[in-house]
mmCIF file of C-alpha atoms and ligand atoms in Angstrom:
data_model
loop_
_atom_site.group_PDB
_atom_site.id
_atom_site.type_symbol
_atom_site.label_atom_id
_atom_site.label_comp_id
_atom_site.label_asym_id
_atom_site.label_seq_id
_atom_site.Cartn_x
_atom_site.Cartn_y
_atom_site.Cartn_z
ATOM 1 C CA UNK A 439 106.334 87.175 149.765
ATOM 2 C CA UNK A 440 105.156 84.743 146.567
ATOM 3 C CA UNK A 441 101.732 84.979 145.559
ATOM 4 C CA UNK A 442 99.133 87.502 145.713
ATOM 5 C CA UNK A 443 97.603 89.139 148.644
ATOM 6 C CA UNK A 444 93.954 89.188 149.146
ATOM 7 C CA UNK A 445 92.513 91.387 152.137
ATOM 8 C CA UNK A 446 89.337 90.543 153.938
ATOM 9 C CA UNK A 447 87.539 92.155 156.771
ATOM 10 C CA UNK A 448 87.393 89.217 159.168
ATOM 11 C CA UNK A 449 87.280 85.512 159.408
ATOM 12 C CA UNK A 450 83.199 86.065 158.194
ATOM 13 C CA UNK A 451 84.509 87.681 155.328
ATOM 14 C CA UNK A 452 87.473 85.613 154.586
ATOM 15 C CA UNK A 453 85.389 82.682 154.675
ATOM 16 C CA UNK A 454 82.593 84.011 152.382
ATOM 17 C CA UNK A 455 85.470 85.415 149.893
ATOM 18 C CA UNK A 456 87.309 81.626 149.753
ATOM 19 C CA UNK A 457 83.483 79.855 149.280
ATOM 20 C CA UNK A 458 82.790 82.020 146.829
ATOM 21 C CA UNK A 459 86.353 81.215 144.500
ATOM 22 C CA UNK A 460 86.134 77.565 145.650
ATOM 23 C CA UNK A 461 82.586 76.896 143.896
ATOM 24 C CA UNK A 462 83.746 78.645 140.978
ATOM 25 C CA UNK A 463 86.754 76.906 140.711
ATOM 26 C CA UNK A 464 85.050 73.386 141.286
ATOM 27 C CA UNK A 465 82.558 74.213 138.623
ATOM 28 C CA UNK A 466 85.357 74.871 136.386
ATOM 29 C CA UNK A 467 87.400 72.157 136.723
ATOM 30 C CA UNK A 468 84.228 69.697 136.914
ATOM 31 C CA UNK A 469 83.314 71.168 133.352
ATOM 32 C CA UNK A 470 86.596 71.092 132.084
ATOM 33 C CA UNK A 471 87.911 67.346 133.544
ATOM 34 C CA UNK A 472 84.807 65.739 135.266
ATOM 35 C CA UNK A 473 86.312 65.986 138.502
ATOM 36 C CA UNK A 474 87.466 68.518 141.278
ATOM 37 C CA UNK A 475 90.838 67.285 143.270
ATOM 38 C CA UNK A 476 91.035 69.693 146.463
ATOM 39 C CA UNK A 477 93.325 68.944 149.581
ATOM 40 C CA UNK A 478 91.715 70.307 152.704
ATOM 41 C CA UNK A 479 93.211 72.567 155.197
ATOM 42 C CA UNK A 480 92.722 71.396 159.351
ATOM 43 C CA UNK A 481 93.054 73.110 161.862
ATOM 44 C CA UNK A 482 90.206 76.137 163.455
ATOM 45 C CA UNK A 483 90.537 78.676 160.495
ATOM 46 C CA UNK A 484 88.830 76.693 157.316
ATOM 47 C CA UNK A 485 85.982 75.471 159.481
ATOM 48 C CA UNK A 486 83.694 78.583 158.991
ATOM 49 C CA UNK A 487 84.741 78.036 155.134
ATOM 50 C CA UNK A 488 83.975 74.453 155.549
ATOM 51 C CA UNK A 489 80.306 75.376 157.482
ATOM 52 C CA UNK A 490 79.662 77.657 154.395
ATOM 53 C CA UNK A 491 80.058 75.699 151.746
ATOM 54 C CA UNK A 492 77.519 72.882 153.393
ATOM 55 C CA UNK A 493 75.091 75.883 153.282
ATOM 56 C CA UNK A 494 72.649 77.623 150.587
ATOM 57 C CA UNK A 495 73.506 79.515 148.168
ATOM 58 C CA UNK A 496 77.074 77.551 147.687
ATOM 59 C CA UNK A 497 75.798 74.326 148.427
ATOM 60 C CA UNK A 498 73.679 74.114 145.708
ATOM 61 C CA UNK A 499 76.534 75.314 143.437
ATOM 62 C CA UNK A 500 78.962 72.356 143.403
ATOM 63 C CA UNK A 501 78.492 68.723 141.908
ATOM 64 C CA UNK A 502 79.984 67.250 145.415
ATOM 65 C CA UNK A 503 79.846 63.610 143.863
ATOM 66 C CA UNK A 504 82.807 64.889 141.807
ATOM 67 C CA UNK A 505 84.754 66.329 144.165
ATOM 68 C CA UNK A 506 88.064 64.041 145.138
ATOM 69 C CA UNK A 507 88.871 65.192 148.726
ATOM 70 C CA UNK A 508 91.972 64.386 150.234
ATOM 71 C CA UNK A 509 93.819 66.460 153.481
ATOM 72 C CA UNK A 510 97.276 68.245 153.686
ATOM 73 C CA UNK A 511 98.225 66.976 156.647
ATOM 74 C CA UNK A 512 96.539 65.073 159.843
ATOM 75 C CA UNK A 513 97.384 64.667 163.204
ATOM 76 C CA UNK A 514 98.125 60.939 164.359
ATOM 77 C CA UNK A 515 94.986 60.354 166.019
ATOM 78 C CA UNK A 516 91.922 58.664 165.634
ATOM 79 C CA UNK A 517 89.221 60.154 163.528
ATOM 80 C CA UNK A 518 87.355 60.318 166.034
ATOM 81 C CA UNK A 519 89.382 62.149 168.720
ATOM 82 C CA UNK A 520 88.782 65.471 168.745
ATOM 83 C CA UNK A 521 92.033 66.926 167.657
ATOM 84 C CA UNK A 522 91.441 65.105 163.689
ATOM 85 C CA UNK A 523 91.245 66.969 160.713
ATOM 86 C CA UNK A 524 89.249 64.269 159.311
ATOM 87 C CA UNK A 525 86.635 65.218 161.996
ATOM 88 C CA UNK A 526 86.545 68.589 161.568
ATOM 89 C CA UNK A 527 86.323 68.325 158.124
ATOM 90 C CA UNK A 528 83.187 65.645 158.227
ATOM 91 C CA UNK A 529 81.446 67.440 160.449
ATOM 92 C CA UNK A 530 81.411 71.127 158.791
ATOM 93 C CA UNK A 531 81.084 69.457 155.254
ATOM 94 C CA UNK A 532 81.481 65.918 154.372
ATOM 95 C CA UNK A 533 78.786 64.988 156.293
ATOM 96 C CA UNK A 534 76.436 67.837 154.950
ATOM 97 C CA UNK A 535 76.877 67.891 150.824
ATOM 98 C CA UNK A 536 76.079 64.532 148.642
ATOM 99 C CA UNK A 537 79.937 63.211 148.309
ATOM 100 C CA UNK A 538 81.035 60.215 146.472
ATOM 101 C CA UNK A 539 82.703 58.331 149.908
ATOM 102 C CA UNK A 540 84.556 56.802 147.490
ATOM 103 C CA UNK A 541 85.971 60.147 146.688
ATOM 104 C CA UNK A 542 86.494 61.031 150.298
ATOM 105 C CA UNK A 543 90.567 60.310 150.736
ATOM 106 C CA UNK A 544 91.188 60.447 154.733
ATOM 107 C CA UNK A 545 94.622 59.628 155.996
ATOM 108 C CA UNK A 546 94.879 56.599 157.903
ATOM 109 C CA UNK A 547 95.971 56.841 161.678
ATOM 110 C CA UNK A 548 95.837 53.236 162.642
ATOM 111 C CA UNK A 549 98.391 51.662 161.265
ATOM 112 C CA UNK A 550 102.186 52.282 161.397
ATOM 113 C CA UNK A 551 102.515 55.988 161.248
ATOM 114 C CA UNK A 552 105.711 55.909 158.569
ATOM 115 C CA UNK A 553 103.539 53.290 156.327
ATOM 116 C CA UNK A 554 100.203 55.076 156.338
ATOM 117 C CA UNK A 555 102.170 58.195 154.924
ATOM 118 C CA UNK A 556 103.610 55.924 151.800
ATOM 119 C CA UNK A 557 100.358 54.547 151.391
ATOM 120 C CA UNK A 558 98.651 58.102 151.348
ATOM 121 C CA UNK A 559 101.212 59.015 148.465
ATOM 122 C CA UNK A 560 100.689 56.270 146.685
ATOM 123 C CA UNK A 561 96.798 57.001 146.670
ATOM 124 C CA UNK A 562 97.548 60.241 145.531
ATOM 125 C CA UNK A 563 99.942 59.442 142.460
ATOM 126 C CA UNK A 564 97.232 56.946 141.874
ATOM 127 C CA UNK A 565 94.233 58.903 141.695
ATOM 128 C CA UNK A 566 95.558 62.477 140.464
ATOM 129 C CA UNK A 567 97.041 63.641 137.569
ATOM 130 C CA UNK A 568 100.429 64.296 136.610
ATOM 131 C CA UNK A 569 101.995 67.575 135.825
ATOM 132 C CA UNK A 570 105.759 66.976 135.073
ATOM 133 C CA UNK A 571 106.152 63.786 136.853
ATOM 134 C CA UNK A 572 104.495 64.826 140.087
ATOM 135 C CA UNK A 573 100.243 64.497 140.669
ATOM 136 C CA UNK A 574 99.211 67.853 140.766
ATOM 137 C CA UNK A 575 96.009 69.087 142.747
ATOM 138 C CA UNK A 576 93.629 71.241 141.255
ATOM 139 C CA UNK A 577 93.812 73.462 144.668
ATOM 140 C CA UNK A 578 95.472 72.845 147.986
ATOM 141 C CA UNK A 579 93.840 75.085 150.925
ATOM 142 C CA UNK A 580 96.337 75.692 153.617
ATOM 143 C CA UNK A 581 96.644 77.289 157.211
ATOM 144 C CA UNK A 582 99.300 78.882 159.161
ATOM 145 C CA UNK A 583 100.559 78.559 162.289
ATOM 146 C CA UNK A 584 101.821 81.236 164.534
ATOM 147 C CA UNK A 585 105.308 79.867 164.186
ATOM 148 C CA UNK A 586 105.387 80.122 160.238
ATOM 149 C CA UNK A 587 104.568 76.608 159.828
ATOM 150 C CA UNK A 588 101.716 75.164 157.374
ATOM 151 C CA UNK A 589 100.437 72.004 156.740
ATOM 152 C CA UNK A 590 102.322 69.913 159.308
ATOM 153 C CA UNK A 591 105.743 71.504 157.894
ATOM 154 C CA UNK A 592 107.023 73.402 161.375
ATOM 155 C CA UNK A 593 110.233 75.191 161.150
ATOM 156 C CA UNK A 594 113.369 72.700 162.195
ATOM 157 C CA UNK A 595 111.862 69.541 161.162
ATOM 158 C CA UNK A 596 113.220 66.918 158.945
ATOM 159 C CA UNK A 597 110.446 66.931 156.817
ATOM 160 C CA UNK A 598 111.273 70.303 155.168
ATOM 161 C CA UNK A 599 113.644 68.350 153.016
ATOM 162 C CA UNK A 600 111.672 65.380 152.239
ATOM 163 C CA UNK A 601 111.752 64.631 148.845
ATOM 164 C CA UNK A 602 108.754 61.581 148.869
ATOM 165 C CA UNK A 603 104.926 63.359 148.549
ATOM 166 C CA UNK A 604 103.812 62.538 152.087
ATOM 167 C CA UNK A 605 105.543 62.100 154.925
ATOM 168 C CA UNK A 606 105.453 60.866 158.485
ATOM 169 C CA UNK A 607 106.882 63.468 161.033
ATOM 170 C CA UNK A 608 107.208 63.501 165.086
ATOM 171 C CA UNK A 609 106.471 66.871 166.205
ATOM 172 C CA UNK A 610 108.271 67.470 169.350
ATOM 173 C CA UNK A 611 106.491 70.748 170.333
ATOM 174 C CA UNK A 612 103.510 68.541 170.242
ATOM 175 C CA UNK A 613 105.094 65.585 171.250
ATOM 176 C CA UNK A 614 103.195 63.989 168.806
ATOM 177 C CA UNK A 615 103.074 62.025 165.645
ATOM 178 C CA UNK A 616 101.866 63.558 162.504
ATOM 179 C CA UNK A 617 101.234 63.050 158.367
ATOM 180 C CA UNK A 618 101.885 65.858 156.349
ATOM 181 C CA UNK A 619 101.763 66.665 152.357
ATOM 182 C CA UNK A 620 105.475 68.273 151.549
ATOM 183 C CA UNK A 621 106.856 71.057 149.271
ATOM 184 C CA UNK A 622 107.456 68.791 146.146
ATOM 185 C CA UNK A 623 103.435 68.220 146.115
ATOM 186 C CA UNK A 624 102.554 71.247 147.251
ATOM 187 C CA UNK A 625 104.239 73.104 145.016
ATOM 188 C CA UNK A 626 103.617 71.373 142.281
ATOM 189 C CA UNK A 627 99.921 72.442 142.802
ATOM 190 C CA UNK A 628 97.962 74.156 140.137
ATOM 191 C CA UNK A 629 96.418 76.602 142.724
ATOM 192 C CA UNK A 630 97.594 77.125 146.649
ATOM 193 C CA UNK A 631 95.469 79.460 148.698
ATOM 194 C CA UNK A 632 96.743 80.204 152.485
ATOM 195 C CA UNK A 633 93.921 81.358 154.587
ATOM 196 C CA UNK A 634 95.251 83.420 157.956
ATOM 197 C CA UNK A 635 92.804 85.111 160.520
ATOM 198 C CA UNK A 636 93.800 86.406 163.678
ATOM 199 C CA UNK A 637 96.379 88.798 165.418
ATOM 200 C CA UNK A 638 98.328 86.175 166.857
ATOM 201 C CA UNK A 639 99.470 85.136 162.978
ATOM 202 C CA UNK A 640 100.011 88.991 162.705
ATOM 203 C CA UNK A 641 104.155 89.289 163.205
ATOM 204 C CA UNK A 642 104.792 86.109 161.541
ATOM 205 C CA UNK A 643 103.386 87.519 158.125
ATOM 206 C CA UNK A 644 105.293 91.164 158.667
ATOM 207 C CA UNK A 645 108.861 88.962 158.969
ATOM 208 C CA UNK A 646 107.433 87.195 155.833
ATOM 209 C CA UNK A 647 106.571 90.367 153.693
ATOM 210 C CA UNK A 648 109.791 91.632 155.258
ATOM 211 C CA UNK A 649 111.964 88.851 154.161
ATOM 212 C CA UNK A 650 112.853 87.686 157.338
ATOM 213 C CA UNK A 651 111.397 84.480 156.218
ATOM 214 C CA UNK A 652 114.473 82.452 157.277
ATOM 215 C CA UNK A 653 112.272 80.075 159.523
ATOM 216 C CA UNK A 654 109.031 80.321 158.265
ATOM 217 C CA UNK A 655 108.335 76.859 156.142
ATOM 218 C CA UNK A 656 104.946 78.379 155.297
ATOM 219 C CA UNK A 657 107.245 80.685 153.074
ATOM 220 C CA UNK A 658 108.453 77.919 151.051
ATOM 221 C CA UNK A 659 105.262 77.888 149.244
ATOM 222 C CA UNK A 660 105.897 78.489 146.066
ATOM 223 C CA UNK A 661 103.437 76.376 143.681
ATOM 224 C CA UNK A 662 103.702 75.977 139.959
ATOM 225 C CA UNK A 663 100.428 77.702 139.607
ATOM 226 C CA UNK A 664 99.127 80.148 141.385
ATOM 227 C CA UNK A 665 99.191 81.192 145.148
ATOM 228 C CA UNK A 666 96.385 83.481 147.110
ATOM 229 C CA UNK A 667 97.174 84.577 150.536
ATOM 230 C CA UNK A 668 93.943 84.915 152.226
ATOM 231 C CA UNK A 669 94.027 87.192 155.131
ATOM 232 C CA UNK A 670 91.501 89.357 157.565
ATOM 233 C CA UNK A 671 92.568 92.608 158.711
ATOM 234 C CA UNK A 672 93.779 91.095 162.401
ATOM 235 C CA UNK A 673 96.275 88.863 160.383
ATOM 236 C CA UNK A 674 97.493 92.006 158.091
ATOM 237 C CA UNK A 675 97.439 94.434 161.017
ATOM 238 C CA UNK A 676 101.633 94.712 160.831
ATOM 239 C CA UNK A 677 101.817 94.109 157.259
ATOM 240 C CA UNK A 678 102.693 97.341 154.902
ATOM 241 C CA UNK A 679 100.539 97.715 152.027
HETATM 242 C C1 6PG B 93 96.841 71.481 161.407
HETATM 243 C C2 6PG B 93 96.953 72.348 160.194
HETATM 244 C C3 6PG B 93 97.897 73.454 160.485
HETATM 245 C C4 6PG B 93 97.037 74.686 160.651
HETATM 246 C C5 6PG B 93 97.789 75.738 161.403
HETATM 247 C C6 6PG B 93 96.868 76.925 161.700
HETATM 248 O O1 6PG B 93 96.695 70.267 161.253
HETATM 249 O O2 6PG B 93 96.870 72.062 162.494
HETATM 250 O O3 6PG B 93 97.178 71.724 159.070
HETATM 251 O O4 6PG B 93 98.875 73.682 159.526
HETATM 252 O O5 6PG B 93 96.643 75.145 159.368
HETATM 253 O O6 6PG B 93 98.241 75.169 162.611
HETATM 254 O O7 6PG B 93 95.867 76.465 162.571
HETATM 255 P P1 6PG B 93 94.646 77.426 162.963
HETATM 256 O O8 6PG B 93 93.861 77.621 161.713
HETATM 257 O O9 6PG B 93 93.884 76.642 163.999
HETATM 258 O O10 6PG B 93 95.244 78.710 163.481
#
């Protein structure tokens, strides 16, 4: 299993324990380079992280106006249909801190699906910098999902092997059209931290720890920098420590 392993109580916990290295982190990198560039997770688990740091006392903590927030993946859908990433992002924090909107990178879902993915990489390479030839993000939060995937990287899907930043990818469990970041940015990240709550992600991380990664894509992670498994005890339950 790449990366370190850190162990939280619950999803209260978890969420108090990313907030807390997120702030720092931003404050760091807005001292050090003027700006922050973070890629938001979707999906349920980063919203209580997301509802935290709108509140007091990390609210106060982080110059938002130079945070540069862009998303890891979104689903095909408009932002405001209740299924978007964008949403759920806006409405736990974009819509509570003082952002630059200008700084606020959503992925477009109404125009042609395969286009708005080029044009999302493009943004990127335009707006981050480069490490090696790649733009590298100061952080990328991810999820996982109870079949090993992350981001919108799920296990048989051509996008595993696609060697562009951001790519377009029909998810037939789904039946449904998404945009997802892929390994070649991710891992060229400076920092990666995978946040996992809950016992149904419980087996999943056991095969992982195991080994028996074969299928997994979340177990391709493997940034440049550094990479932080977040998980609550429900999540670790069948892991060996
Ligand atoms: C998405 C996410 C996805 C998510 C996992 C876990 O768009 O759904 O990017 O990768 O992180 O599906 O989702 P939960 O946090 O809801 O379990």
């Amino acid at each position: 299993m790449n990366g370190e392993i850190l162990y939280c109580q619950d999803l209260d916990g978890l969420s108090h324990r990313v907030a807390e290295q997120f702030v720092q982190l931003a404050r760091q990198k807005i001292e050090q380079q003027g700006g922050f560039y973070v890629a938001l997770a979707g999906g349920g688990t980063p919203k209580r992280l997301y509802q935290l740091l709108a509140t007091e006392p990390y609210r106060e903590q982080v110059e938002w106006s130079r945070v540069f927030f862009f998303f890891g993946d979104e689903r095909y859908v408009p932002h405001e249909h209740d299924d978007s990433n964008y949403r759920m992002a806006r409405e736990s924090l974009l819509a509570h801190v003082p952002v630059n909107q200008a700084h606020v990178y959503a992925m477009n879902t109404a125009s042609d699906v395969r286009r708005a993915a080029a044009d999302y990489s493009r943004t990127i390479q335009q707006t981050l910098p480069l490490v090696g030839k790649l733009p590298a993000f100061d952080l990328i939060l991810l999820g996982m999902g109870d079949d090993g995937h992350t981001a919108s990287l799920f296990p048989r899907t051509c996008i595993l092997h696609d060697q562009r930043l951001v790519a377009a990818v029909y998810v037939e469990k789904f039946k449904a059209w998404r945009i997802s970041m892929t390994y070649p940015l991710i891992n060229n990240a400076q920092q990666v931290w995978i946040l996992v709550a809950g016992a149904a992600k419980a087996p999943v991380l056991a095969h992982i720890q195991k080994g028996q990664d074969h299928d997994y894509p979340v177990a391709r992670v493997n940034p440049r920098g550094n990479l932080y498994w977040y998980l609550d005890q429900a999540a670790a339950a069948e892991m060996s420590r």
